[in-house]
Coordinates of C-alpha atoms and ligand atoms in Angstrom, one line a residue:
M1 CA -19.7 -8.9 120.9
P2 CA -16.1 -9.4 122.3
D3 CA -14.2 -6.4 123.5
G4 CA -10.5 -6.0 124.4
R5 CA -8.7 -8.8 126.1
P6 CA -10.2 -12.3 125.8
E7 CA -12.2 -13.6 128.8
I8 CA -10.3 -16.9 128.7
E9 CA -6.8 -17.2 127.4
I10 CA -5.1 -20.5 127.1
R11 CA -1.4 -20.5 126.3
G12 CA 0.8 -23.5 125.6
L13 CA -1.3 -25.7 127.9
R14 CA 0.0 -29.2 128.6
K15 CA -1.2 -31.9 130.9
A16 CA 0.3 -35.3 131.5
F17 CA -1.0 -38.1 133.6
G18 CA 2.3 -40.0 134.4
A19 CA 3.9 -40.6 131.0
H20 CA 0.7 -40.0 129.1
E21 CA 0.5 -36.5 127.7
V22 CA -3.1 -35.8 127.3
L23 CA -2.9 -32.1 126.3
R24 CA 0.1 -31.4 124.2
G25 CA 0.2 -27.6 123.8
I26 CA -3.2 -25.9 123.5
D27 CA -3.5 -22.3 122.6
L28 CA -7.1 -20.9 122.6
D29 CA -8.8 -17.6 123.3
V30 CA -12.5 -17.2 124.2
A31 CA -13.7 -13.6 123.9
R32 CA -16.2 -12.1 126.3
G33 CA -19.7 -13.2 125.3
E34 CA -18.4 -15.7 122.9
V35 CA -19.6 -19.3 122.7
V36 CA -17.0 -21.9 121.8
C37 CA -18.0 -25.5 121.2
V38 CA -15.2 -28.1 121.6
I39 CA -15.7 -31.3 119.7
G40 CA -13.5 -34.3 119.1
P41 CA -13.2 -38.1 119.7
S42 CA -13.3 -39.8 123.0
G43 CA -10.0 -39.4 124.8
S44 CA -8.9 -36.4 122.8
G45 CA -8.6 -34.3 126.0
K46 CA -11.7 -32.2 125.9
S47 CA -12.7 -32.7 129.5
T48 CA -9.1 -32.3 130.7
L49 CA -9.0 -29.0 128.9
L50 CA -12.1 -27.7 130.7
R51 CA -10.9 -29.1 134.0
C52 CA -7.6 -27.3 133.6
V53 CA -9.4 -24.0 133.0
N54 CA -11.1 -24.2 136.4
L55 CA -8.1 -26.0 138.1
L56 CA -9.9 -29.2 138.8
E57 CA -6.7 -30.5 137.1
E58 CA -3.3 -28.8 137.6
P59 CA -1.7 -28.2 134.2
T60 CA 1.8 -29.6 133.7
A61 CA 2.9 -26.5 131.7
G62 CA 1.4 -23.4 130.1
Q63 CA -0.9 -20.7 131.4
V64 CA -4.6 -20.0 131.7
F65 CA -6.0 -16.5 132.2
V66 CA -9.6 -15.8 133.2
G67 CA -10.7 -12.2 133.0
G68 CA -7.1 -11.2 132.6
T69 CA -6.0 -12.9 135.8
E70 CA -3.6 -15.8 135.6
V71 CA -5.3 -18.7 137.3
T72 CA -2.2 -21.0 136.8
G73 CA 0.0 -18.7 138.9
L74 CA 1.7 -20.2 141.9
D75 CA 0.1 -17.9 144.4
V76 CA -3.4 -18.1 143.0
D77 CA -6.4 -18.6 145.3
I78 CA -8.0 -21.7 143.8
D79 CA -11.3 -21.2 145.5
A80 CA -11.5 -17.6 144.2
V81 CA -10.8 -18.8 140.7
R82 CA -13.5 -21.5 140.9
R83 CA -16.0 -19.0 142.1
R84 CA -15.7 -17.1 138.8
I85 CA -16.2 -20.1 136.7
G86 CA -19.4 -22.1 136.6
M87 CA -19.1 -25.7 135.5
V88 CA -21.8 -28.1 134.4
F89 CA -21.0 -31.8 134.0
Q90 CA -22.7 -34.7 132.3
Q91 CA -23.8 -36.0 135.7
F92 CA -25.7 -33.3 137.5
N93 CA -24.3 -34.0 141.1
L94 CA -27.2 -32.3 142.9
F95 CA -27.5 -32.8 146.6
P96 CA -30.2 -35.5 146.9
H97 CA -31.2 -34.9 150.5
V98 CA -32.3 -31.2 150.1
T99 CA -34.8 -29.4 147.9
V100 CA -34.1 -27.8 144.6
E101 CA -34.1 -24.4 146.1
E102 CA -31.7 -25.4 148.8
N103 CA -29.4 -26.9 146.2
L104 CA -29.1 -23.3 144.9
T105 CA -29.0 -21.5 148.3
L106 CA -26.5 -23.6 150.2
P107 CA -23.5 -23.0 148.0
Q108 CA -24.3 -19.3 147.8
R109 CA -24.4 -19.1 151.6
R110 CA -21.3 -21.2 152.2
V111 CA -19.1 -19.9 149.4
L112 CA -20.3 -16.4 148.9
G113 CA -21.6 -15.7 152.4
R114 CA -24.9 -14.5 151.2
D115 CA -27.6 -14.2 153.8
R116 CA -30.7 -16.5 153.6
A117 CA -33.0 -13.9 152.0
A118 CA -30.5 -12.8 149.3
A119 CA -29.6 -16.4 148.5
A120 CA -33.3 -17.3 148.2
R121 CA -34.0 -14.4 145.9
V122 CA -31.0 -15.3 143.6
A123 CA -32.1 -18.9 143.7
R124 CA -35.6 -18.1 142.6
E125 CA -34.4 -15.8 139.8
N126 CA -32.3 -18.5 138.4
L127 CA -34.9 -21.2 138.7
E128 CA -37.2 -19.0 136.8
R129 CA -34.5 -18.5 134.2
V130 CA -34.3 -22.2 133.5
G131 CA -38.1 -22.6 133.7
L132 CA -38.3 -24.5 137.0
L133 CA -39.5 -22.1 139.6
E134 CA -42.4 -24.3 140.3
K135 CA -40.0 -27.1 141.3
A136 CA -38.3 -25.0 144.0
G137 CA -39.7 -27.2 146.9
A138 CA -39.2 -30.5 145.1
Y139 CA -36.4 -33.0 145.8
P140 CA -34.1 -33.8 142.9
S141 CA -35.1 -37.4 142.7
K142 CA -38.6 -36.3 141.7
L143 CA -37.3 -34.5 138.6
S144 CA -36.5 -35.8 135.2
G145 CA -32.9 -35.9 134.1
G146 CA -33.4 -32.8 131.9
Q147 CA -35.0 -30.9 134.8
Q148 CA -32.1 -32.0 137.1
Q149 CA -29.6 -30.7 134.6
R150 CA -31.4 -27.4 134.3
V151 CA -31.3 -27.1 138.1
A152 CA -27.6 -27.8 137.9
I153 CA -27.2 -25.0 135.4
A154 CA -29.3 -22.7 137.7
R155 CA -27.1 -23.6 140.6
A156 CA -24.0 -22.6 138.7
L157 CA -25.6 -19.4 137.6
A158 CA -26.6 -18.5 141.1
M159 CA -22.9 -18.1 141.9
D160 CA -22.7 -15.2 139.4
P161 CA -19.9 -16.8 137.3
E162 CA -18.0 -14.8 134.7
V163 CA -17.8 -17.8 132.4
M164 CA -19.6 -21.1 132.1
L165 CA -18.0 -24.4 131.2
F166 CA -20.2 -27.3 130.0
D167 CA -18.9 -30.8 129.7
E168 CA -21.3 -32.8 127.6
P169 CA -24.3 -31.5 129.5
T170 CA -26.9 -33.5 127.5
S171 CA -25.2 -36.8 126.8
A172 CA -26.6 -38.5 129.9
L173 CA -30.2 -37.5 128.9
D174 CA -32.9 -39.3 127.1
P175 CA -33.2 -37.8 123.6
E176 CA -36.6 -36.1 124.4
L177 CA -35.1 -34.2 127.3
V178 CA -32.1 -32.8 125.5
G179 CA -34.0 -29.9 123.8
D180 CA -35.0 -28.2 127.0
V181 CA -31.5 -28.1 128.3
L182 CA -30.1 -26.8 125.0
A183 CA -32.9 -24.1 125.0
V184 CA -31.6 -22.9 128.4
M185 CA -28.0 -22.8 127.1
R186 CA -29.2 -21.0 123.9
G187 CA -30.8 -18.4 126.2
L188 CA -27.6 -18.0 128.2
A189 CA -25.6 -17.5 125.0
R190 CA -28.1 -14.8 123.9
D191 CA -27.7 -13.1 127.2
G192 CA -24.0 -12.7 126.5
M193 CA -22.5 -15.4 128.8
T194 CA -19.0 -16.5 127.9
M195 CA -19.2 -20.2 127.3
M196 CA -17.0 -23.2 126.5
V197 CA -19.2 -26.2 125.6
V198 CA -17.9 -29.7 125.0
T199 CA -20.7 -31.3 123.1
H200 CA -21.7 -33.9 120.5
E201 CA -24.7 -31.9 119.6
M202 CA -23.6 -30.7 116.2
S203 CA -26.9 -28.9 115.4
F204 CA -26.4 -26.9 118.7
A205 CA -22.8 -26.2 117.7
R206 CA -23.9 -25.0 114.3
E207 CA -26.7 -22.8 115.6
V208 CA -25.2 -21.4 118.8
A209 CA -21.4 -21.5 118.6
D210 CA -19.5 -18.5 117.5
R211 CA -16.6 -20.8 117.0
V212 CA -16.0 -24.6 116.9
V213 CA -12.8 -26.2 118.0
F214 CA -11.9 -29.7 116.9
M215 CA -9.5 -31.5 119.1
D216 CA -7.7 -34.8 118.5
D217 CA -5.0 -36.4 120.5
G218 CA -4.4 -33.5 122.8
L219 CA -4.1 -30.8 120.1
V220 CA -6.4 -28.3 118.4
V221 CA -6.6 -29.7 114.9
E222 CA -8.9 -27.1 113.4
E223 CA -11.0 -24.1 114.6
G224 CA -13.2 -21.6 113.0
P225 CA -16.8 -20.6 112.5
A226 CA -19.2 -23.5 112.9
E227 CA -20.3 -23.4 109.3
Q228 CA -16.7 -23.9 108.3
V229 CA -15.5 -26.5 110.8
V230 CA -18.8 -28.6 110.9
G231 CA -20.0 -27.6 107.4
A232 CA -16.8 -27.7 105.4
P233 CA -14.0 -29.1 107.5
R234 CA -10.5 -28.6 106.0
E235 CA -8.7 -31.4 107.9
A236 CA -9.2 -35.1 107.1
R237 CA -9.3 -35.9 110.8
T238 CA -12.2 -33.5 111.3
R239 CA -14.1 -34.9 108.4
D240 CA -13.6 -38.5 109.7
F241 CA -14.9 -37.5 113.1
L242 CA -17.9 -35.7 111.8
T243 CA -18.8 -38.6 109.5
R244 CA -18.9 -40.8 112.5
V245 CA -20.8 -38.4 114.7
L246 CA -23.3 -37.2 112.2
D247 CA -24.0 -40.6 110.6
P248 CA -22.8 -43.4 112.9
A249 CA -24.4 -46.0 110.6
A250 CA -22.3 -44.9 107.7
A251 CA -19.0 -45.3 109.5
A252 CA -17.2 -48.6 110.0
P253 CA -18.3 -50.4 113.1
P254 CA -15.8 -50.1 116.0
G255 CA -16.2 -53.9 116.6
P256 CA -13.4 -56.4 117.0
E257 CA -11.0 -56.6 114.0
S258 CA -11.6 -59.4 111.6
A259 CA -9.4 -62.5 111.3
A260 CA -8.3 -61.2 107.9
D261 CA -7.1 -57.9 109.5
R262 CA -5.1 -59.8 112.1
A263 CA -3.6 -62.1 109.5
H264 CA -2.4 -59.1 107.6
R265 CA -0.6 -57.6 110.5
S266 CA 3.0 -58.6 111.1
P267 CA 3.7 -60.3 114.5
Ligands
ATP301 N1 -7.2 -38.5 136.2 C1 -6.7 -39.1 135.2 N2 -5.7 -40.0 135.3 C2 -5.1 -40.7 134.3 N3 -5.5 -40.5 133.0 C3 -6.6 -39.6 132.8 C4 -7.2 -38.9 133.8 N4 -8.2 -38.1 133.3 C5 -8.1 -38.4 132.0 N5 -7.2 -39.2 131.7 C6 -6.9 -39.7 130.3 O1 -6.7 -38.6 129.5 C7 -7.2 -38.8 128.2 C8 -8.1 -37.7 127.8 O2 -9.2 -37.8 128.7 P1 -10.4 -36.7 128.6 O3 -11.4 -37.2 129.6 O4 -9.9 -35.4 128.7 O5 -11.0 -37.0 127.1 P2 -12.3 -36.5 126.4 O6 -12.0 -35.9 125.2 O7 -13.1 -35.7 127.4 O8 -13.1 -37.9 126.1 P3 -14.7 -38.3 126.2 O9 -15.3 -37.8 124.9 O10 -14.7 -39.8 126.3 O11 -15.3 -37.6 127.4 C9 -7.8 -40.2 128.2 O12 -6.9 -41.1 127.6 C10 -8.0 -40.5 129.6 O13 -7.9 -41.8 129.9
MG302 MG1 -14.9 -35.9 128.3

């Protein structure tokens, strides 16, 4: 479990796109080896939060520290920061024209300067870790979406990241392929990887997350152990969100408002 200073520290983080303030002051710590799941409605700023941690977006204000180093400092080496942070997106973004193994070796060689043999060894270790060593010579287009996502995870791991950020890693997958990806992530959590995971998979959050953070409208509304935030939320906004996610059929349809609604609204 966690020791000493948090692995990720987010202090007063704000991000605006023009006049639209998308993050409105986020304070969040992630301890070493901790798994934090971030949940919340579409547009609440979850992706922007992850993207600010690895500097894909430049924060408007506030600070982010990773491993005790401020990554939002003026003189920071952005490439060095990104090297310490693995990121997995909804879309896997594999290089289509090279094999699975080369998808893992090319970044290691280019970014870390590993030689061919070392890069291949690390690639194969990590393909084994995600259960896909036998696909090393295949091209990504021959793999299922779930397999491609596991390759993308292996590619991130091959860079020896200190932390891993996942942005809805299973939401582009057919339901029957989700389980294998979550199993890989569960294994990583067990191995002690520090992880921030944006997800709609509430069962994963309940089972794997040390902590769940509910965001709405650019703020952290509620955070705590999964059994509390998902199982017995304190805030009405969290409850509303969970009702919609856990049982979409029970929630009001998001369709066009009725004529009666329109008639009730003042001009
Ligand atoms: N590059 C950008 N330029 C302008 N607005 C942006 C940009 N990126 C995000 N936004 C806006 O910021 C808000 C938050 O977006 P973000 O992608 O962080 O939400 P999210 O919580 O990840 O949503 P979802 O669940 O749909 O992925 C949205 O209103 C979005 O339109
Ligand atoms: Mg998002």
